[in-house]
GROMACS .gro file of C-alpha atoms in nm:
model
  363
    1MET     CA    1   3.342   2.372   5.195
    2SER     CA    2   3.701   2.388   5.313
    3GLU     CA    3   3.899   2.710   5.335
    4ARG     CA    4   4.061   2.631   4.996
    5ALA     CA    5   3.743   2.519   4.821
    6VAL     CA    6   3.617   2.692   4.510
    7LEU     CA    7   3.246   2.717   4.435
    8HIS     CA    8   3.123   2.702   4.077
    9VAL     CA    9   2.769   2.829   4.019
   10ARG     CA   10   2.638   2.749   3.675
   11GLY     CA   11   2.312   2.753   3.489
   12ARG     CA   12   2.171   3.106   3.489
   13VAL     CA   13   2.319   3.381   3.702
   14LEU     CA   14   2.083   3.679   3.728
   15ALA     CA   15   2.338   3.953   3.789
   16GLY     CA   16   2.071   4.207   3.692
   17PRO     CA   17   1.719   4.205   3.552
   18ASP     CA   18   1.864   4.197   3.199
   19ASP     CA   19   2.214   4.074   3.283
   20VAL     CA   20   2.204   3.694   3.265
   21ARG     CA   21   2.529   3.499   3.270
   22ASP     CA   22   2.608   3.131   3.243
   23GLU     CA   23   2.828   3.093   3.548
   24LEU     CA   24   3.025   3.251   3.825
   25TRP     CA   25   3.300   3.133   4.057
   26VAL     CA   26   3.357   3.193   4.425
   27VAL     CA   27   3.720   3.212   4.531
   28GLY     CA   28   3.820   3.316   4.881
   29GLY     CA   29   3.460   3.409   4.953
   30ARG     CA   30   3.447   3.656   4.661
   31ILE     CA   31   3.268   3.648   4.326
   32THR     CA   32   3.461   3.628   4.002
   33TYR     CA   33   3.343   3.571   3.647
   34ASP     CA   34   3.691   3.455   3.542
   35ARG     CA   35   3.755   3.084   3.569
   36PRO     CA   36   4.029   3.040   3.833
   37ALA     CA   37   4.341   2.872   3.702
   38GLY     CA   38   4.434   2.540   3.861
   39ALA     CA   39   4.135   2.535   4.094
   40ARG     CA   40   4.110   2.226   4.314
   41ASP     CA   41   3.839   2.106   4.549
   42VAL     CA   42   3.567   2.259   4.330
   43ARG     CA   43   3.205   2.229   4.435
   44THR     CA   44   2.941   2.288   4.169
   45VAL     CA   45   2.592   2.427   4.228
   46GLU     CA   46   2.345   2.441   3.941
   47GLY     CA   47   2.029   2.644   3.898
   48TRP     CA   48   1.908   3.004   3.880
   49ALA     CA   49   2.114   3.237   4.100
   50LEU     CA   50   2.001   3.567   4.249
   51PRO     CA   51   2.180   3.808   4.484
   52GLY     CA   52   2.096   3.734   4.847
   53LEU     CA   53   1.746   3.862   4.916
   54VAL     CA   54   1.691   4.189   5.103
   55ASP     CA   55   1.439   4.250   5.380
   56ALA     CA   56   1.437   4.629   5.397
   57HIS     CA   57   1.206   4.641   5.700
   58CYS     CA   58   1.295   4.383   5.962
   59HIS     CA   59   1.358   4.381   6.337
   60VAL     CA   60   1.623   4.142   6.465
   61GLY     CA   61   1.639   4.142   6.843
   62LEU     CA   62   1.279   4.260   6.887
   63GLY     CA   63   0.988   4.056   7.023
   64PRO     CA   64   0.622   4.129   7.106
   65HIS     CA   65   0.718   4.300   7.433
   66GLY     CA   66   1.045   4.466   7.338
   67PRO     CA   67   1.407   4.346   7.328
   68VAL     CA   68   1.482   3.974   7.327
   69ASP     CA   69   1.789   3.779   7.440
   70ALA     CA   70   2.079   3.699   7.208
   71GLY     CA   71   1.966   3.339   7.159
   72THR     CA   72   1.626   3.450   7.033
   73ALA     CA   73   1.783   3.714   6.809
   74GLU     CA   74   2.013   3.448   6.665
   75LYS     CA   75   1.714   3.227   6.581
   76GLN     CA   76   1.546   3.522   6.410
   77ALA     CA   77   1.853   3.589   6.199
   78LEU     CA   78   1.894   3.221   6.110
   79THR     CA   79   1.530   3.200   6.003
   80ASP     CA   80   1.584   3.494   5.770
   81ARG     CA   81   1.905   3.342   5.634
   82ASP     CA   82   1.753   3.001   5.575
   83THR     CA   83   1.480   3.153   5.362
   84GLY     CA   84   1.732   3.342   5.147
   85THR     CA   85   1.743   3.683   5.320
   86LEU     CA   86   2.111   3.772   5.342
   87LEU     CA   87   2.081   4.150   5.386
   88VAL     CA   88   1.852   4.316   5.641
   89ARG     CA   89   1.775   4.680   5.701
   90ASP     CA   90   1.680   4.665   6.067
   91ALA     CA   91   1.411   4.932   6.088
   92GLY     CA   92   1.434   4.991   6.462
   93SER     CA   93   1.537   4.769   6.750
   94PRO     CA   94   1.609   4.831   7.119
   95SER     CA   95   1.858   4.542   7.122
   96ASP     CA   96   2.232   4.569   7.064
   97THR     CA   97   2.292   4.327   6.776
   98ARG     CA   98   2.646   4.433   6.688
   99TRP     CA   99   2.768   4.087   6.780
  100ILE     CA  100   2.599   3.961   6.462
  101ASP     CA  101   2.859   4.151   6.258
  102ASP     CA  102   3.123   3.907   6.382
  103ARG     CA  103   2.925   3.603   6.260
  104GLU     CA  104   2.994   3.510   5.899
  105ASP     CA  105   2.705   3.262   5.909
  106LEU     CA  106   2.440   3.530   5.980
  107PRO     CA  107   2.287   3.791   5.747
  108LYS     CA  108   2.443   4.132   5.715
  109ILE     CA  109   2.248   4.403   5.897
  110ILE     CA  110   2.209   4.775   5.829
  111ARG     CA  111   2.069   4.927   6.149
  112ALA     CA  112   1.844   5.227   6.203
  113GLY     CA  113   1.909   5.244   6.577
  114ARG     CA  114   1.602   5.239   6.802
  115HIS     CA  115   1.260   5.376   6.704
  116ILE     CA  116   1.197   5.734   6.813
  117ALA     CA  117   0.835   5.792   6.914
  118ARG     CA  118   0.621   6.047   7.092
  119THR     CA  119   0.542   5.973   7.457
  120ARG     CA  120   0.271   5.704   7.485
  121ARG     CA  121   0.227   5.704   7.108
  122TYR     CA  122   0.375   5.367   7.013
  123ILE     CA  123   0.407   5.005   7.125
  124ARG     CA  124   0.537   4.995   7.479
  125GLY     CA  125   0.899   4.877   7.512
  126PHE     CA  126   0.991   4.933   7.147
  127ALA     CA  127   1.094   5.298   7.119
  128HIS     CA  128   1.251   5.597   7.284
  129GLU     CA  129   0.938   5.786   7.388
  130ILE     CA  130   1.013   6.158   7.393
  131GLU     CA  131   0.865   6.502   7.336
  132PRO     CA  132   0.932   6.723   7.030
  133GLU     CA  133   1.190   6.944   7.203
  134ASP     CA  134   1.413   6.637   7.246
  135LEU     CA  135   1.380   6.503   6.892
  136VAL     CA  136   1.700   6.652   6.750
  137ALA     CA  137   1.910   6.512   7.035
  138TYR     CA  138   1.765   6.163   6.999
  139VAL     CA  139   1.799   6.169   6.622
  140GLY     CA  140   2.165   6.254   6.666
  141GLN     CA  141   2.208   5.972   6.917
  142GLU     CA  142   2.046   5.710   6.693
  143ALA     CA  143   2.224   5.836   6.382
  144ARG     CA  144   2.552   5.765   6.558
  145ARG     CA  145   2.425   5.429   6.690
  146GLY     CA  146   2.290   5.307   6.356
  147ASP     CA  147   2.438   5.230   6.016
  148GLY     CA  148   2.327   5.533   5.822
  149TRP     CA  149   1.954   5.529   5.904
  150VAL     CA  150   1.723   5.676   6.168
  151LYS     CA  151   1.366   5.554   6.229
  152LEU     CA  152   1.087   5.788   6.341
  153VAL     CA  153   0.731   5.694   6.432
  154GLY     CA  154   0.542   5.939   6.215
  155ASP     CA  155   0.188   5.860   6.322
  156TRP     CA  156  -0.002   5.647   6.574
  157ILE     CA  157  -0.340   5.639   6.735
  158ASP     CA  158  -0.430   5.951   6.933
  159ARG     CA  159  -0.652   5.819   7.211
  160ASP     CA  160  -0.824   6.154   7.261
  161LEU     CA  161  -0.900   6.181   6.890
  162GLY     CA  162  -0.985   5.813   6.857
  163ASP     CA  163  -0.796   5.779   6.528
  164LEU     CA  164  -0.452   5.788   6.369
  165ALA     CA  165  -0.279   6.126   6.387
  166PRO     CA  166   0.070   6.271   6.326
  167THR     CA  167   0.304   6.242   6.623
  168TRP     CA  168   0.536   6.539   6.555
  169PRO     CA  169   0.486   6.907   6.471
  170ARG     CA  170   0.639   7.006   6.141
  171GLU     CA  171   0.914   7.222   6.288
  172ALA     CA  172   1.039   6.930   6.498
  173VAL     CA  173   1.039   6.699   6.195
  174GLU     CA  174   1.230   6.950   5.987
  175ALA     CA  175   1.494   6.994   6.256
  176GLY     CA  176   1.525   6.621   6.322
  177ILE     CA  177   1.567   6.527   5.957
  178ALA     CA  178   1.817   6.807   5.905
  179GLU     CA  179   2.022   6.678   6.198
  180ALA     CA  180   2.024   6.323   6.060
  181HIS     CA  181   2.134   6.447   5.719
  182ARG     CA  182   2.405   6.660   5.879
  183LEU     CA  183   2.540   6.342   6.036
  184GLY     CA  184   2.523   6.150   5.709
  185ALA     CA  185   2.219   5.940   5.795
  186ARG     CA  186   1.897   5.887   5.604
  187VAL     CA  187   1.559   5.901   5.777
  188THR     CA  188   1.257   5.675   5.748
  189ALA     CA  189   0.926   5.684   5.931
  190HIS     CA  190   0.648   5.450   6.029
  191CYS     CA  191   0.328   5.594   5.877
  192PHE     CA  192  -0.009   5.424   5.838
  193ALA     CA  193  -0.232   5.724   5.770
  194GLU     CA  194  -0.246   6.023   5.538
  195ASP     CA  195  -0.200   6.332   5.754
  196SER     CA  196   0.168   6.307   5.847
  197LEU     CA  197   0.298   6.241   5.497
  198ARG     CA  198   0.317   6.589   5.343
  199ASP     CA  199   0.513   6.736   5.633
  200LEU     CA  200   0.756   6.445   5.632
  201VAL     CA  201   0.821   6.457   5.258
  202GLU     CA  202   0.852   6.835   5.241
  203SER     CA  203   1.091   6.818   5.538
  204GLY     CA  204   1.324   6.594   5.339
  205ILE     CA  205   1.251   6.241   5.459
  206ASP     CA  206   1.415   5.964   5.255
  207CYS     CA  207   1.170   5.677   5.299
  208VAL     CA  208   0.830   5.593   5.446
  209GLU     CA  209   0.742   5.255   5.593
  210HIS     CA  210   0.399   5.102   5.521
  211ALA     CA  211   0.275   5.418   5.341
  212THR     CA  212  -0.083   5.294   5.337
  213GLY     CA  213  -0.198   5.656   5.356
  214LEU     CA  214  -0.064   5.747   5.012
  215THR     CA  215  -0.337   5.919   4.812
  216ASP     CA  216  -0.361   6.032   4.450
  217GLU     CA  217  -0.279   6.384   4.572
  218LEU     CA  218   0.030   6.274   4.768
  219ILE     CA  219   0.179   6.032   4.514
  220PRO     CA  220   0.321   6.308   4.288
  221LEU     CA  221   0.478   6.469   4.595
  222PHE     CA  222   0.659   6.145   4.682
  223ALA     CA  223   0.765   6.090   4.321
  224GLY     CA  224   0.891   6.446   4.285
  225HIS     CA  225   1.105   6.420   4.600
  226GLY     CA  226   1.228   6.067   4.524
  227VAL     CA  227   1.094   5.930   4.852
  228ALA     CA  228   1.094   5.549   4.863
  229ILE     CA  229   0.831   5.332   5.026
  230VAL     CA  230   0.850   4.990   5.191
  231PRO     CA  231   0.485   4.873   5.195
  232THR     CA  232   0.516   4.563   5.421
  233LEU     CA  233   0.201   4.412   5.273
  234VAL     CA  234   0.235   4.097   5.485
  235ASN     CA  235   0.197   4.326   5.785
  236ILE     CA  236  -0.089   4.527   5.635
  237ALA     CA  237  -0.273   4.193   5.607
  238THR     CA  238  -0.316   4.208   5.986
  239PHE     CA  239  -0.517   4.534   5.975
  240PRO     CA  240  -0.864   4.370   5.976
  241LYS     CA  241  -0.781   4.170   6.289
  242LEU     CA  242  -0.642   4.481   6.458
  243ALA     CA  243  -0.952   4.675   6.358
  244ASP     CA  244  -1.179   4.407   6.504
  245GLY     CA  245  -0.989   4.421   6.832
  246GLY     CA  246  -1.025   4.800   6.862
  247GLU     CA  247  -1.379   4.835   6.734
  248ALA     CA  248  -1.551   4.884   7.068
  249LYS     CA  249  -1.312   5.145   7.204
  250PHE     CA  250  -1.194   5.323   6.888
  251PRO     CA  251  -1.455   5.281   6.611
  252CYS     CA  252  -1.315   5.565   6.396
  253TRP     CA  253  -0.966   5.416   6.410
  254SER     CA  254  -1.102   5.071   6.326
  255ALA     CA  255  -1.292   5.200   6.023
  256HIS     CA  256  -0.983   5.391   5.909
  257MET     CA  257  -0.763   5.082   5.935
  258ARG     CA  258  -1.011   4.882   5.728
  259ARG     CA  259  -1.015   5.148   5.455
  260LEU     CA  260  -0.635   5.152   5.442
  261TYR     CA  261  -0.636   4.773   5.414
  262GLU     CA  262  -0.898   4.760   5.142
  263ARG     CA  263  -0.708   4.995   4.912
  264ARG     CA  264  -0.362   4.855   4.989
  265TYR     CA  265  -0.297   4.698   4.649
  266ASP     CA  266  -0.418   5.005   4.459
  267THR     CA  267  -0.193   5.222   4.677
  268VAL     CA  268   0.119   5.021   4.600
  269ARG     CA  269   0.043   4.980   4.229
  270ASN     CA  270  -0.031   5.351   4.183
  271ALA     CA  271   0.287   5.445   4.369
  272HIS     CA  272   0.498   5.213   4.158
  273ASP     CA  273   0.336   5.328   3.833
  274ALA     CA  274   0.415   5.688   3.928
  275GLY     CA  275   0.786   5.605   3.965
  276ILE     CA  276   0.807   5.590   4.344
  277PRO     CA  277   1.079   5.341   4.444
  278VAL     CA  278   0.918   5.040   4.614
  279PHE     CA  279   1.123   4.794   4.820
  280VAL     CA  280   1.049   4.466   4.995
  281GLY     CA  281   1.013   4.461   5.372
  282THR     CA  282   0.821   4.227   5.600
  283ASP     CA  283   0.814   4.401   5.941
  284ALA     CA  284   0.934   4.072   6.091
  285GLY     CA  285   1.005   4.085   6.462
  286GLY     CA  286   0.765   4.229   6.712
  287THR     CA  287   0.451   4.031   6.634
  288LEU     CA  288   0.531   3.891   6.288
  289PRO     CA  289   0.754   3.586   6.229
  290HIS     CA  290   1.078   3.608   6.036
  291GLY     CA  291   1.139   3.452   5.697
  292LEU     CA  292   0.853   3.618   5.506
  293VAL     CA  293   1.039   3.781   5.217
  294ALA     CA  294   0.909   3.535   4.956
  295ALA     CA  295   0.554   3.605   5.070
  296GLU     CA  296   0.610   3.982   5.046
  297VAL     CA  297   0.748   3.955   4.692
  298ALA     CA  298   0.439   3.754   4.595
  299GLU     CA  299   0.221   4.026   4.752
  300LEU     CA  300   0.387   4.290   4.534
  301VAL     CA  301   0.301   4.082   4.228
  302THR     CA  302  -0.058   4.058   4.351
  303ALA     CA  303  -0.057   4.436   4.385
  304GLY     CA  304   0.029   4.468   4.017
  305LEU     CA  305   0.408   4.484   3.992
  306SER     CA  306   0.567   4.265   3.729
  307ALA     CA  307   0.762   3.964   3.851
  308VAL     CA  308   1.090   4.131   3.749
  309ASP     CA  309   1.004   4.455   3.929
  310ALA     CA  310   0.901   4.265   4.243
  311LEU     CA  311   1.226   4.068   4.233
  312ALA     CA  312   1.424   4.390   4.185
  313ALA     CA  313   1.257   4.529   4.497
  314ALA     CA  314   1.414   4.242   4.693
  315THR     CA  315   1.745   4.209   4.508
  316TRP     CA  316   1.921   4.433   4.255
  317ALA     CA  317   1.737   4.759   4.318
  318ALA     CA  318   1.718   4.710   4.695
  319ARG     CA  319   2.091   4.646   4.722
  320ALA     CA  320   2.174   4.950   4.511
  321TRP     CA  321   1.942   5.166   4.725
  322LEU     CA  322   2.113   5.045   5.043
  323GLY     CA  323   2.460   5.085   4.894
  324ARG     CA  324   2.545   4.716   4.901
  325PRO     CA  325   2.672   4.508   4.606
  326GLY     CA  326   2.492   4.228   4.433
  327LEU     CA  327   2.656   3.968   4.207
  328GLU     CA  328   2.941   4.195   4.106
  329GLU     CA  329   3.301   4.106   4.035
  330GLY     CA  330   3.491   4.103   4.364
  331ALA     CA  331   3.181   4.132   4.585
  332ALA     CA  332   3.125   3.904   4.881
  333ALA     CA  333   2.951   3.592   4.753
  334ASP     CA  334   2.601   3.628   4.901
  335LEU     CA  335   2.358   3.453   4.671
  336VAL     CA  336   2.063   3.217   4.652
  337VAL     CA  337   2.015   2.943   4.392
  338TYR     CA  338   1.673   2.821   4.280
  339GLU     CA  339   1.544   2.524   4.082
  340THR     CA  340   1.363   2.737   3.823
  341ASP     CA  341   1.359   3.093   3.689
  342PRO     CA  342   1.215   3.325   3.959
  343ARG     CA  343   1.127   3.575   3.687
  344ALA     CA  344   0.875   3.327   3.554
  345ASP     CA  345   0.717   3.259   3.894
  346VAL     CA  346   0.828   3.443   4.208
  347ARG     CA  347   0.680   3.169   4.426
  348VAL     CA  348   1.002   2.972   4.374
  349LEU     CA  349   1.165   3.214   4.623
  350ALA     CA  350   0.999   3.017   4.902
  351ASP     CA  351   1.203   2.707   4.815
  352PRO     CA  352   1.574   2.789   4.767
  353ARG     CA  353   1.796   2.509   4.644
  354ARG     CA  354   2.119   2.650   4.790
  355ILE     CA  355   2.209   2.953   5.002
  356VAL     CA  356   2.560   3.094   4.986
  357LEU     CA  357   2.674   3.351   5.244
  358ASN     CA  358   3.025   3.497   5.244
  359GLY     CA  359   3.120   3.232   4.992
  360ARG     CA  360   3.007   2.934   5.200
  361VAL     CA  361   2.710   2.711   5.134
  362VAL     CA  362   2.499   2.751   5.448
  363GLY     CA  363   2.170   2.602   5.332
   0.00000   0.00000   0.00000
């Protein structure tokens, strides 16, 4: 499209789960529902339009061994874009990806700074590894470095215990979360197991990643405090392989990981049914490939969410939670067009017909 081109999207525009319109226009990179007068050089796209998909747990600039070069980070971002992900909450990365903000052809990123972990209690090369007395200072540093989020590692394997265990004492968590909130940032935490969750929620955390340790006892606590979860079911699918690899050295941990995996769908369904906000995230980067949002939405449906609720977790609701617009009048035109109604079958998300980013057709 040229600088003066106008884009006309028609068919069915899913501006909300119950807000279906016949068409929208893109003028100067912005959405309008008013037909522009005297428009020339109009390009028409037909189909079912959704807001650009959201991956609320992704890692651009992170590879299996830590930070990657800019070329690799660019490929990661392009892979996400080309599968319809146009907004990413980067849930921890040691790389400086601010240069992406200057690229109108790459997804928009909301950063959580770098992971903050306990010494020798996370994947080497990923996180700041510190002790509890330094947590407040590092939270402040990453709150200023990020885009309104801070990422803690809430639990990890304790080699002496031979199983998953909380990484922070409660008083350190309380102080760290309070510091983030003082600076206007929200806090999320990596948590696989059960034991760290109560302290985190009662200390005011805003979100928990993975949340496989949610139990019937803890679900009301999450719901009462309005704490969101990002289950990353495509990542939880790797638990059996991880458990097999650690069986000989850490049999208790391996058995625990298998139990968390086996109840994963029940955990997510029960959380959603209790009113806990559930959002789509893939944990791409590190060891998982990018471009898995469609697969994660399908996993939420398998877990028991309706197609509309699973779509909301990757579109309308996710954008509202992150404070970013969807298909609203005057918003940047970030949208994906599909051949058929994704509410009827979410698997269509894996095959976008057109991708529009900042008002330009990019795929």
